[in-house]
C-alpha positions in Angstrom: 111.5 92.1 88.3 108.5 90.7 90.1 104.9 91.0 88.7 102.1 93.1 90.6 100.7 89.7 91.5 103.8 88.2 92.7 104.5 91.1 95.0 101.0 91.1 96.1 101.4 87.5 97.0 104.6 88.0 98.9 102.9 91.0 100.9 100.0 89.0 102.0 102.0 85.9 102.9 104.5 88.0 105.0 101.8 90.2 106.7 99.2 87.9 107.6 100.8 84.7 107.3 98.7 83.2 104.5 100.0 80.7 102.2 101.0 81.6 98.8 99.4 78.6 97.2 96.1 80.1 98.9 96.5 83.5 97.1 95.3 83.1 93.6 94.3 85.5 91.3 90.5 84.5 91.7 90.8 84.3 95.3 88.1 86.4 97.2 89.7 88.0 100.3 86.9 87.5 102.7 85.5 83.9 101.6 88.7 82.4 100.3 91.4 83.9 102.2 89.3 84.4 105.6 90.3 88.1 106.1 88.6 90.2 108.6 87.8 94.0 108.7 91.6 94.3 110.6 93.3 92.3 107.8 91.9 94.6 105.2 92.9 97.6 107.0 96.4 96.4 107.4 96.7 95.1 103.9 95.4 98.5 102.5 98.3 100.3 104.5 100.9 97.9 103.4 99.8 98.1 99.6 100.1 101.9 100.0 103.6 101.6 101.1 104.7 98.8 98.9 103.3 100.3 95.5 103.4 103.9 96.2 100.1 104.7 96.0 96.9 106.0 98.0 93.6 104.2 98.1 91.2 106.4 99.1 88.2 104.8 101.6 85.7 104.8 98.9 87.5 102.4 96.7 88.3 100.0 99.4 85.0 98.4 99.3 85.6 97.4 95.7 88.6 95.5 96.5 87.4 92.2 97.2 89.6 89.6 95.0 93.1 89.5 94.2 92.5 90.4 90.6 90.8 93.3 91.8 93.7 94.4 93.6 96.1 93.8 90.6 94.0 95.7 88.4 93.4 98.6 91.0 97.5 98.7 91.7 98.1 98.5 87.9 96.1 101.2 87.2 97.2 103.7 90.0 100.9 103.2 90.0 
């Protein structure tokens, strides 16, 4: 079974066409992966479906790196 990181990496690669090699655990979504606000919204919606979780708007601002996403998903799924 794929790890949370691997699933997240595949999701971002498929949804936003970002090379998997660039999607590292310490990558910053906006600084390293060039996310914009629309990318962020799309990613949250995809994460909610993929991992069967709900991410409240108040939590989104804290999810700025791949590792913070992994930690959040693991704690809430």
